[in-house]
Short mmCIF file of C-alpha atoms in Angstrom, two decimals:
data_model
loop_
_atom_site.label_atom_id
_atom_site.label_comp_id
_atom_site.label_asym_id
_atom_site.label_seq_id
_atom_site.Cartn_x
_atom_site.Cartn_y
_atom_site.Cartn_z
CA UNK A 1 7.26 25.88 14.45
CA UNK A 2 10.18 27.57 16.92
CA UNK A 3 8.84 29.50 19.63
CA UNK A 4 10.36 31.99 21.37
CA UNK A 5 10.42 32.60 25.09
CA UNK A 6 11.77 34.14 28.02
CA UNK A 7 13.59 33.09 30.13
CA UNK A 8 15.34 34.04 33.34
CA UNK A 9 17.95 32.41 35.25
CA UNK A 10 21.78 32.49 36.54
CA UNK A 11 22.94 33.45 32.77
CA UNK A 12 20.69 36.16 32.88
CA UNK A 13 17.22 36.90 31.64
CA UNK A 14 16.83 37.81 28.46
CA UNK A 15 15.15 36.36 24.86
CA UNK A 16 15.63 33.03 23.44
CA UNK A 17 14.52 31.31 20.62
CA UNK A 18 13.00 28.03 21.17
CA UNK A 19 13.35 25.28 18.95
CA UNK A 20 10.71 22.50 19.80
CA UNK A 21 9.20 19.49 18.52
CA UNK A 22 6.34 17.11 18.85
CA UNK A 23 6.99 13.22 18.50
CA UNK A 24 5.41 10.67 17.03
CA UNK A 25 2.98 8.82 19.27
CA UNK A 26 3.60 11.53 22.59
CA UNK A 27 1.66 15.17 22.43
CA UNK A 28 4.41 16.34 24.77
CA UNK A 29 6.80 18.93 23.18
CA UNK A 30 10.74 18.05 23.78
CA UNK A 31 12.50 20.86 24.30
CA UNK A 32 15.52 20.84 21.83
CA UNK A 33 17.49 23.92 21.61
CA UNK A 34 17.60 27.40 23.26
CA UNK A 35 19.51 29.85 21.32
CA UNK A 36 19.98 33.39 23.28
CA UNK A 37 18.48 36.46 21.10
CA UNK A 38 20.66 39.58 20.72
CA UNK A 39 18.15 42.11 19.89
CA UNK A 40 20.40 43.28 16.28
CA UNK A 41 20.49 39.53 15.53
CA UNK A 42 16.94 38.66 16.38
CA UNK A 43 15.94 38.54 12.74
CA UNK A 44 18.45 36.32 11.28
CA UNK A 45 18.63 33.82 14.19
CA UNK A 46 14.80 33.53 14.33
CA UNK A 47 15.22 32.75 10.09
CA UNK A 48 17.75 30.44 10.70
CA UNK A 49 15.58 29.07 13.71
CA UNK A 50 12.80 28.55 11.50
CA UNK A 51 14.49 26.55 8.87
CA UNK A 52 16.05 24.12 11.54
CA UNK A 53 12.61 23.56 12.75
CA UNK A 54 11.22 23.02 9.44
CA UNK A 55 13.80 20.71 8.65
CA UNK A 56 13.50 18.43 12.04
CA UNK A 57 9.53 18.45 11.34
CA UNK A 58 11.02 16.89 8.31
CA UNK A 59 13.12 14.61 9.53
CA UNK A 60 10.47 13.44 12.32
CA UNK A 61 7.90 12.83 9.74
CA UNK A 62 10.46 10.87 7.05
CA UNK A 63 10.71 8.69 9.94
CA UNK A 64 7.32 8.05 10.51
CA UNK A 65 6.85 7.68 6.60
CA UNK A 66 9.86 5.05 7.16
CA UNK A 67 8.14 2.93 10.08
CA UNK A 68 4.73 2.94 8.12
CA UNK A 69 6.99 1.70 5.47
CA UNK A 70 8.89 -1.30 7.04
CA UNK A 71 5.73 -2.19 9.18
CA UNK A 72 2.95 -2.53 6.30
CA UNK A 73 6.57 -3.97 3.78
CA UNK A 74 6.62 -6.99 6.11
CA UNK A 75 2.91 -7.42 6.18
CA UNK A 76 2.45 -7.26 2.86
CA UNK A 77 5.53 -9.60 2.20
CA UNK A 78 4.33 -12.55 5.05
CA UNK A 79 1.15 -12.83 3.05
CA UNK A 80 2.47 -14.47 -0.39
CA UNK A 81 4.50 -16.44 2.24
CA UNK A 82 2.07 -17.66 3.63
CA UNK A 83 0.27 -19.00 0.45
CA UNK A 84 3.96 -20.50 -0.58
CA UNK A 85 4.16 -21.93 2.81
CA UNK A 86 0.52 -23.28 3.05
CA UNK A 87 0.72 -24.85 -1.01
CA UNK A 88 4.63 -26.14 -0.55
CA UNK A 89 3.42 -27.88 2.73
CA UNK A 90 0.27 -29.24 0.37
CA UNK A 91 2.63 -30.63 -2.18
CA UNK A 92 5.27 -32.29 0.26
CA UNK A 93 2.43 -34.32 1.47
CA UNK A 94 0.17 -37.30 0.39
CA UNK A 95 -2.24 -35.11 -1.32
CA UNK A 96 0.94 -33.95 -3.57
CA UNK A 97 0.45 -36.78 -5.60
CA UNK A 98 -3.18 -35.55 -6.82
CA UNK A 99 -2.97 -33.56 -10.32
CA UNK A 100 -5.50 -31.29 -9.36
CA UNK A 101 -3.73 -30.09 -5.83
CA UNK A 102 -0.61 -29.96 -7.69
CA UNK A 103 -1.55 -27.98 -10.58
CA UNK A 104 -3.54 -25.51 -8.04
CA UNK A 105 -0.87 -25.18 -5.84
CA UNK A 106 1.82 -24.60 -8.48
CA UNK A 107 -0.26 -21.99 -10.18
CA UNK A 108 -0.80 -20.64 -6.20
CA UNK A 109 3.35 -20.37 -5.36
CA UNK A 110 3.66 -18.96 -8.99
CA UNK A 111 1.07 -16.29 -7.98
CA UNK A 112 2.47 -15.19 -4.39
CA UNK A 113 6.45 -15.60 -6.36
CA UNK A 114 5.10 -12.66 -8.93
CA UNK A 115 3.47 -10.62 -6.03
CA UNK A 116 6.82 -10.77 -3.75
CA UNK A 117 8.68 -9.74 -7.01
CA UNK A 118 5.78 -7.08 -7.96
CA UNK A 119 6.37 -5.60 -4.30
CA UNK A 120 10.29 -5.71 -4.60
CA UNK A 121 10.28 -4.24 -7.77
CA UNK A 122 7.95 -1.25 -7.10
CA UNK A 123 9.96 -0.68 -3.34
CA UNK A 124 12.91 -0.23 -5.60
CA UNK A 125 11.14 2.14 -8.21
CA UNK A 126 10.20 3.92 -5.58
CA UNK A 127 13.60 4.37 -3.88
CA UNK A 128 15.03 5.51 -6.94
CA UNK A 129 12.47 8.28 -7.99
CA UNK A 130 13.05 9.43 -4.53
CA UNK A 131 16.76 9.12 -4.15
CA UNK A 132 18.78 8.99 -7.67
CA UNK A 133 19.45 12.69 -8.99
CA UNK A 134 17.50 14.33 -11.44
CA UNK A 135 18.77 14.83 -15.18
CA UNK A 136 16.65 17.03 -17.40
CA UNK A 137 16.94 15.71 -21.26
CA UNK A 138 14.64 16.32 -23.96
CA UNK A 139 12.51 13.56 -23.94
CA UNK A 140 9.54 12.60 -25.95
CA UNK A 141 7.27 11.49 -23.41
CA UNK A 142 4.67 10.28 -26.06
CA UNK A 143 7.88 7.61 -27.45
CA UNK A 144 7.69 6.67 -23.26
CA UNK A 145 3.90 6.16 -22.99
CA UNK A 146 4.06 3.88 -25.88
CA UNK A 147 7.24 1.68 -25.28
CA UNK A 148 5.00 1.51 -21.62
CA UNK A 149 1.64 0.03 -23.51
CA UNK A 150 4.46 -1.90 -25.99
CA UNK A 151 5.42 -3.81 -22.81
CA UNK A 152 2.01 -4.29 -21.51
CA UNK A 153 0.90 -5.84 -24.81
CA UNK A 154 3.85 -8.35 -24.89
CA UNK A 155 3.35 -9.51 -21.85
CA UNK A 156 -0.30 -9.88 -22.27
CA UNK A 157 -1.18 -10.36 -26.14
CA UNK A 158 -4.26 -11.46 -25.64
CA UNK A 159 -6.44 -8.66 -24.67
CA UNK A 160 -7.43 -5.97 -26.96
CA UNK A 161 -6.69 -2.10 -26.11
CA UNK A 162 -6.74 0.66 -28.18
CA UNK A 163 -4.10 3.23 -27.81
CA UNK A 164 -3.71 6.43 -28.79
CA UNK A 165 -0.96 9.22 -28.59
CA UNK A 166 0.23 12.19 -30.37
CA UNK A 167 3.32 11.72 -32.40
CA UNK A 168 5.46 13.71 -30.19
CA UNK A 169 4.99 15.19 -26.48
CA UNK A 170 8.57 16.71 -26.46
CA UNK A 171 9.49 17.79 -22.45
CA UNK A 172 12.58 18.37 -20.39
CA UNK A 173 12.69 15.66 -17.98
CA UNK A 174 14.62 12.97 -16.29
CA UNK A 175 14.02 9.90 -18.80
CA UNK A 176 14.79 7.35 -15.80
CA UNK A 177 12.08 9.52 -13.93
CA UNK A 178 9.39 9.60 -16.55
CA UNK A 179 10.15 6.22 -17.91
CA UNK A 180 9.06 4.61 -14.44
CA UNK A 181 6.08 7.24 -14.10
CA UNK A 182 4.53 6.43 -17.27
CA UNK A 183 4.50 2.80 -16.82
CA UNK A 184 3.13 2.84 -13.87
CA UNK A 185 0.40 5.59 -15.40
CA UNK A 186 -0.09 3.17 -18.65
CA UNK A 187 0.21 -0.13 -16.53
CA UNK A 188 -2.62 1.11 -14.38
CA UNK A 189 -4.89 2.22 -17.60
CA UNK A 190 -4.11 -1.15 -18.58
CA UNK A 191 -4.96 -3.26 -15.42
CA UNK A 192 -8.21 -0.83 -14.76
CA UNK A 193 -9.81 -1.33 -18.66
CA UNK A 194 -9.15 -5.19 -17.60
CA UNK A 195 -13.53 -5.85 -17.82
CA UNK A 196 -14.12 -3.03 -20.36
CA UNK A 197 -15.19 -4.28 -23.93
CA UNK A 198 -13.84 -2.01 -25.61
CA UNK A 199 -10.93 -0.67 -23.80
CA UNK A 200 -8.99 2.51 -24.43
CA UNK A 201 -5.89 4.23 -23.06
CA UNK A 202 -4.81 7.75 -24.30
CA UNK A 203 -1.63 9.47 -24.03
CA UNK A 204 -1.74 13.08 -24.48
CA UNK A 205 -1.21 16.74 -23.45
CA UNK A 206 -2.40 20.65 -23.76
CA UNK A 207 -1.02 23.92 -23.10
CA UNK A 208 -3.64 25.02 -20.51
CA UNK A 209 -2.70 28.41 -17.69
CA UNK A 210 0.26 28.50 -18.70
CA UNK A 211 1.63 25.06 -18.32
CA UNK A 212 1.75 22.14 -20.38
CA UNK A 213 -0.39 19.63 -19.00
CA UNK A 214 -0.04 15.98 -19.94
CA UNK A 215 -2.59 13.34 -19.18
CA UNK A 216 -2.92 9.39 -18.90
CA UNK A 217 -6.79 8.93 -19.83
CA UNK A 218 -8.80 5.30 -19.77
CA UNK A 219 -12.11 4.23 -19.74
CA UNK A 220 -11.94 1.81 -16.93
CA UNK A 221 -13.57 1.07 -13.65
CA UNK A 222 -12.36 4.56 -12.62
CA UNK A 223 -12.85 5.58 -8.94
CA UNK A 224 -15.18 7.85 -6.78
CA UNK A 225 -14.06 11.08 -6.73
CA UNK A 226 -14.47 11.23 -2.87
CA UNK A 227 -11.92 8.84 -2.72
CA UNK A 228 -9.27 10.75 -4.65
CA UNK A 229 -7.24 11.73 -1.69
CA UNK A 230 -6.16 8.34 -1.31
CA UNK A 231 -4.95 7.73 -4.56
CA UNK A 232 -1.38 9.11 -3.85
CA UNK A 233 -0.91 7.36 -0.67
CA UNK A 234 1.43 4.93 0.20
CA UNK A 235 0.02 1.78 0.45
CA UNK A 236 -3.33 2.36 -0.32
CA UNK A 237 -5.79 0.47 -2.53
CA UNK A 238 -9.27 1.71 -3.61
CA UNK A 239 -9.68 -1.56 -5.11
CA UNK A 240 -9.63 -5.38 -3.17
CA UNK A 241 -6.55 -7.40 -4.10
CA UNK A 242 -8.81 -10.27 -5.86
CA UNK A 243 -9.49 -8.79 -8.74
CA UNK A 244 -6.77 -5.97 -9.64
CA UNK A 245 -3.51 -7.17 -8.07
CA UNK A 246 -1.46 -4.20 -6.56
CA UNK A 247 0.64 -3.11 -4.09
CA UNK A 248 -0.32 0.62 -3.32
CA UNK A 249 3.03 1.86 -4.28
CA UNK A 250 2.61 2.87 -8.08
CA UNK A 251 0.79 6.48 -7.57
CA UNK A 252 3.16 7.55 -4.99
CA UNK A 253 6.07 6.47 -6.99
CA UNK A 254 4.23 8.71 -10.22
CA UNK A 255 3.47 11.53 -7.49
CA UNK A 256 7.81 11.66 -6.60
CA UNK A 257 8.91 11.57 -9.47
CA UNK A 258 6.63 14.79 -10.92
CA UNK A 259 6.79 16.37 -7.86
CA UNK A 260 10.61 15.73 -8.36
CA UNK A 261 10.56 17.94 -11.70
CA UNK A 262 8.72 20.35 -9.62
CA UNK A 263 5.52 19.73 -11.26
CA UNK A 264 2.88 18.49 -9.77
CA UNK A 265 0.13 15.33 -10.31
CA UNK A 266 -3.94 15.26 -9.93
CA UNK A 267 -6.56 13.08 -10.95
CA UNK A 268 -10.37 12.80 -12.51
CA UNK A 269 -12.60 9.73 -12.27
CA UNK A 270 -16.19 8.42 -11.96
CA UNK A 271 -16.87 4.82 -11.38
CA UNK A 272 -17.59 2.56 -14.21
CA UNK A 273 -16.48 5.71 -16.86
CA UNK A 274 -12.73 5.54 -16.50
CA UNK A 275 -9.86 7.81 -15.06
CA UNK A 276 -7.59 10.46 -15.88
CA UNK A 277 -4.71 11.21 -14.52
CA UNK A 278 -3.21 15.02 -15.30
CA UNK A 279 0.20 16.22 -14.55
CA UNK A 280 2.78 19.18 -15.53
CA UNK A 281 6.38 19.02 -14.83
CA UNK A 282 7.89 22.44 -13.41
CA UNK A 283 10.27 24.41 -15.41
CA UNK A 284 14.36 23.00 -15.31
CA UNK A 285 14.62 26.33 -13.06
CA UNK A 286 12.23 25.01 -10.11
CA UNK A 287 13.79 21.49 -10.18
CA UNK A 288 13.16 20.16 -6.79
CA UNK A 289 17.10 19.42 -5.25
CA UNK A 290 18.46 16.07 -6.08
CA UNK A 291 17.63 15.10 -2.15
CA UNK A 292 14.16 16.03 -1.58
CA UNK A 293 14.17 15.16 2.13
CA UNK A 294 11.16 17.78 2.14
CA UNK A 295 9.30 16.19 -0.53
CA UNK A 296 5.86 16.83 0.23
CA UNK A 297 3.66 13.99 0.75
CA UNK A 298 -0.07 15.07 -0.40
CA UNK A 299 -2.84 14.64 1.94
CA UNK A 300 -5.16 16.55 -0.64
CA UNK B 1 -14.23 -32.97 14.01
CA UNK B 2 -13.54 -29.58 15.14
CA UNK B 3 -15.02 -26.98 12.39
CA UNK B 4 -12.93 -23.59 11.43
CA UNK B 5 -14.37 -21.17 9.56
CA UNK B 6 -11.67 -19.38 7.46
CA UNK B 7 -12.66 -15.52 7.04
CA UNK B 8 -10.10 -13.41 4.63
CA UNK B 9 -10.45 -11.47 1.37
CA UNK B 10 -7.08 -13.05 0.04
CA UNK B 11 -8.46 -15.97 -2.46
CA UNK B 12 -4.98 -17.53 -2.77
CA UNK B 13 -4.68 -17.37 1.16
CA UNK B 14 -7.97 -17.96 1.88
CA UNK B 15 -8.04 -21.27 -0.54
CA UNK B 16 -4.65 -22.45 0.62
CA UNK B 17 -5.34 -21.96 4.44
CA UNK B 18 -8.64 -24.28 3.50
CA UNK B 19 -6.78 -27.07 1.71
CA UNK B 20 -4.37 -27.51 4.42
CA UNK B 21 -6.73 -27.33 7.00
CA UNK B 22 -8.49 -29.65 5.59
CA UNK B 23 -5.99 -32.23 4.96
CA UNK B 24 -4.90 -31.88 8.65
CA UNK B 25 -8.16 -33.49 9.46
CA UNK B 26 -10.59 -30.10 9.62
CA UNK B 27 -13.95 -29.47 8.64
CA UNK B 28 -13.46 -25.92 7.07
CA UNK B 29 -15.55 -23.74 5.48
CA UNK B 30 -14.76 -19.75 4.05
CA UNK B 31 -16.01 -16.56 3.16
CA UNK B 32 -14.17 -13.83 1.72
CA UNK B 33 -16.67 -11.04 2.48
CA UNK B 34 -16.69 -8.93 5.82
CA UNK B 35 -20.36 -8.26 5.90
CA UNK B 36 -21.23 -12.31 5.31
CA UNK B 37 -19.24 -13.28 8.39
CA UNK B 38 -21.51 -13.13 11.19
CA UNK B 39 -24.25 -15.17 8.87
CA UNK B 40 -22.00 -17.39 7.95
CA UNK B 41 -20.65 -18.27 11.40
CA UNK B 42 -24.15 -18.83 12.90
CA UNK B 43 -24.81 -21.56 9.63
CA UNK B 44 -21.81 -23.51 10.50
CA UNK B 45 -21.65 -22.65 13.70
CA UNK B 46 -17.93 -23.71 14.30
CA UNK B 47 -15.39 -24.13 16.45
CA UNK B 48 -12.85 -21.39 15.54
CA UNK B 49 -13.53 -19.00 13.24
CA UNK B 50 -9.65 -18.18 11.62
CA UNK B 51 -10.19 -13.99 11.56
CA UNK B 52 -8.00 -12.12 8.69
CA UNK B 53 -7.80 -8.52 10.38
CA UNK B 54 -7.46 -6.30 7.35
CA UNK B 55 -10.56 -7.34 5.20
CA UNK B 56 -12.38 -4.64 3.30
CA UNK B 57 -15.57 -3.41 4.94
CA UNK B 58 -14.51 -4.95 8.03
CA UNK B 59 -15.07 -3.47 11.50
CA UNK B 60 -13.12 -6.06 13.75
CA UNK B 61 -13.75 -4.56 17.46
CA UNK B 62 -17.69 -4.68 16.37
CA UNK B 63 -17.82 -8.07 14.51
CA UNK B 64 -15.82 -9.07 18.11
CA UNK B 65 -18.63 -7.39 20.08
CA UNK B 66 -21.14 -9.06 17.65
CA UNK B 67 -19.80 -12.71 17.91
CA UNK B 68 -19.65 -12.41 21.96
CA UNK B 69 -23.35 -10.74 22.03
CA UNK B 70 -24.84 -13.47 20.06
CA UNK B 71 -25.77 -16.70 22.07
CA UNK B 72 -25.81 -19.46 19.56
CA UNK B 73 -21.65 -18.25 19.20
CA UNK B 74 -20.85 -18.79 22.54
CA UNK B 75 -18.17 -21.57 22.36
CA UNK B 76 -17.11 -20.25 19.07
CA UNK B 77 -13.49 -19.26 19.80
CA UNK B 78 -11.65 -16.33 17.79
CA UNK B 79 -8.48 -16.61 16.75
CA UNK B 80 -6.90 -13.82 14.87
CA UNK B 81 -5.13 -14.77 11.88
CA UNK B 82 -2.57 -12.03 10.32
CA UNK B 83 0.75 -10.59 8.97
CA UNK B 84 0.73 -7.59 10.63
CA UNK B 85 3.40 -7.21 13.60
CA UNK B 86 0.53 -5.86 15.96
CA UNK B 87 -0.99 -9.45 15.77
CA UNK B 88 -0.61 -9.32 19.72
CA UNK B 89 -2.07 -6.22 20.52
CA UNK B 90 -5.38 -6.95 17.69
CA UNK B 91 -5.55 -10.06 19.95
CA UNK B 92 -5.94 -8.31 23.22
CA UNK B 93 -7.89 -5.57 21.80
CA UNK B 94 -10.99 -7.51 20.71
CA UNK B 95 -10.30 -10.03 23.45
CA UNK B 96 -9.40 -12.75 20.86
CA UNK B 97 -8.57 -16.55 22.16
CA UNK B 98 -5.60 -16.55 20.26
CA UNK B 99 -3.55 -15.56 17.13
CA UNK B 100 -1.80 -17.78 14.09
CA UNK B 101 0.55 -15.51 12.39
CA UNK B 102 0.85 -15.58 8.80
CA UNK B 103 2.98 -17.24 7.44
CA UNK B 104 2.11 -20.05 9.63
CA UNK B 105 4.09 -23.10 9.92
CA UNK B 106 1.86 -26.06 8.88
CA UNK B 107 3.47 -28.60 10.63
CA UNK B 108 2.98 -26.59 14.24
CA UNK B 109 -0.60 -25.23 13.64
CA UNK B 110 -2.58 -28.24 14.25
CA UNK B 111 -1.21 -28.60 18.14
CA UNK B 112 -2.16 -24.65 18.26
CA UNK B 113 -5.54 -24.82 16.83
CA UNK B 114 -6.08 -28.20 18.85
CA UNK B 115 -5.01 -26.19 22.18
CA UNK B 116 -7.67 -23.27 21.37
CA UNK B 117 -10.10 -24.97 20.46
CA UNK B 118 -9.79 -27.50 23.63
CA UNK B 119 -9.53 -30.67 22.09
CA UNK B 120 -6.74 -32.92 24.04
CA UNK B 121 -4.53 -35.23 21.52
#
């Protein structure tokens, strides 16, 4: 927030409005501006003053975002390495020759390949629902949320899922945008019913306060509701990697693009008895702007 | 034979890291849970236990305070064994004898294992 404060001094005393900020790692405040205040002018300038310091709290903290970004990015890229390191280095050996090394550490580089190209992938999704500009269509998000489950079943034929959807769920909304959102909504039904018998995803929505609300519901391993602040951020996993491969990038990139149609993105769960995930997108009036430097990351 | 004890939650890391261990002439055990660490150190009782930082359930600085407390773990040396860039500071933090970054290059880790661990070629 700008502060204002006196000042006195060879230019004269007088007021001035402060424009300060905090940076990361060092409580100190760096002073960065000192506008003097004409008394008629005091209102506008200490507007104007505002904004600017709103948008370099911005700035400060998209670059924070960014260094949590490259720093846990490399980690999380050196540790498939390391598994294609540690299996390549098996193979080129004498124990190479030994069926059973080879076929585990083939099936090993395969598995880190995918997760490198899993990570890639979702770093990119994420760029774009954060960067690309927003087109409102009429979109049938139903027709989305199935061609999502259509690819999950291709890929993975096997399992059985039930899935269910009304026949339309008609919204004005960036198809790029919701396209990526409701795979990662469906894909995450899909990986979380992965141990239930009988496993169910449901598309749907309801015109509830005033807003249509659309929801992504399973019956999966679903999640403690104490630990629903974390679902939406970046990089983080409620669940160890054994089991449910991830890379604690999907949510956020869901979170974005809503939050990018000015709507906005919650969730319900109880372990063992599936989740839910609700969300409304605003009204083509309250469109977030195409570069939503000030896109709020929640903490809630 | 010098004996590692691998300790990280990643089972294609974890299983890997054995493997080659192992064919480099190791005795190496696992153990992919935080809270079995400490038990399982104490039944092996090895040489190095090979620490994964990030491991869920994991409180590093008091497993470090643990291992150092406990007598029978005395020549146990702790080597810290990540991807994260801060691999130097985890190190000095818990007082570690020494890090292997991941990836790790397998051709260089035996001389760097052999050096912690004391063991002259």
């Amino acid at each position: 927030m700008p502060l204002e404060l006196r000042l006195s001094g060879p230019s004269g005393v007088g007021s001035y409005s402060v424009l300060a900020i905090r940076s990361a790692g060092n409580s100190d405040r760096v002073l960065l501006a000192a506008f003097p205040v004409q008394e008629a002018a005091t209102d506008d300038l200490r507007a104007l003053s505002e904004q600017l310091g709103e948008r370099v709290l911005d700035l400060a903290r998209a670059n924070r975002e960014l260094e949590t970004f490259s720093y846990t990015v490399s980690h999380d890229l050196r540790t498939p390495l390391t598994v294609l390191e540690n299996y390549a280095h098996l193979l080129l050996g004498p124990t190479g020759e030994d069926p059973a090394v080879r076929a585990k550490a083939l099936a090993g580089i395969r598995g880190g390949v995918r997760r490198m190209a899993l990570l890639v992938e979702n770093i990119l999704h994420l760029s774009r629902v954060t960067r690309n500009e927003l087109h409102r269509d009429n979109v049938d998000l139903a027709e989305l949320a199935q061609a999502a489950f259509d690819e999950l079943k291709e890929r993975d034929p096997e399992r059985k899922v039930t899935f269910s959807r009304p026949k339309q769920a008609p919204a004005s909304a960036d198809v790029h945008l919701m396209r990526i959102a409701l795979s990662n909504l469906v894909g995450n039904a899909w990986k979380f019913t992965g141990s239930s018998p009988a496993a169910r995803i449901e598309f749907g929505h309801a015109f509830k306060d005033g807003h249509e609300v659309y929801f992504v519901r399973d019956n999966g391993i679903g999640f403690d509701m104490k630990d629903a602040g974390r679902l939406f951020r970046l990089f983080e996993r409620l669940e160890a990697e054994g089991r449910y491969p991830g890379t604690g990038i999907g949510l956020v990139t869901v979170q974005r693009a809503i939050e990018r149609h000015g709507g906005s993105i919650w969730a319900d769960g109880k372990p063992g008895k599936g989740a839910t995930f609700f969300f409304t997108l605003g009204e083509p009036s309250h469109a977030q702007p195409s570069h939503p430097g000030a896109t709020k990351e929640a903490d809630a | 034979m010098t004996r590692i004890l691998v300790a990280d939650d990643e089972p294609d890391v974890r299983e890997s890291t054995q493997m080659l261990l192992e064919v480099l002439g190791y005795e190496v055990s696992s153990v992919a849970d935080a809270a079995e660490i400490l038990t399982e150190a104490l039944r092996t009782q090895p040489d190095i236990l090979l620490q994964d930082v990030f491991m869920p359930g994991l409180d590093l600085d008091r497993l470090a305070a643990a291992v150092r407390a406990e007598p029978a773990l005395s020549k146990m040396r702790i080597v810290v064994f990540t991807a994260s860039v801060e691999a130097d500071e985890i190190r000095e933090r818990i007082h570690a004898d020494g890090v292997l970054r991941k990836p790790f290059d397998a051709d260089r880790v035996r001389s760097i294992l052999d050096r912690i661990a004391g063991v002259t070629p």
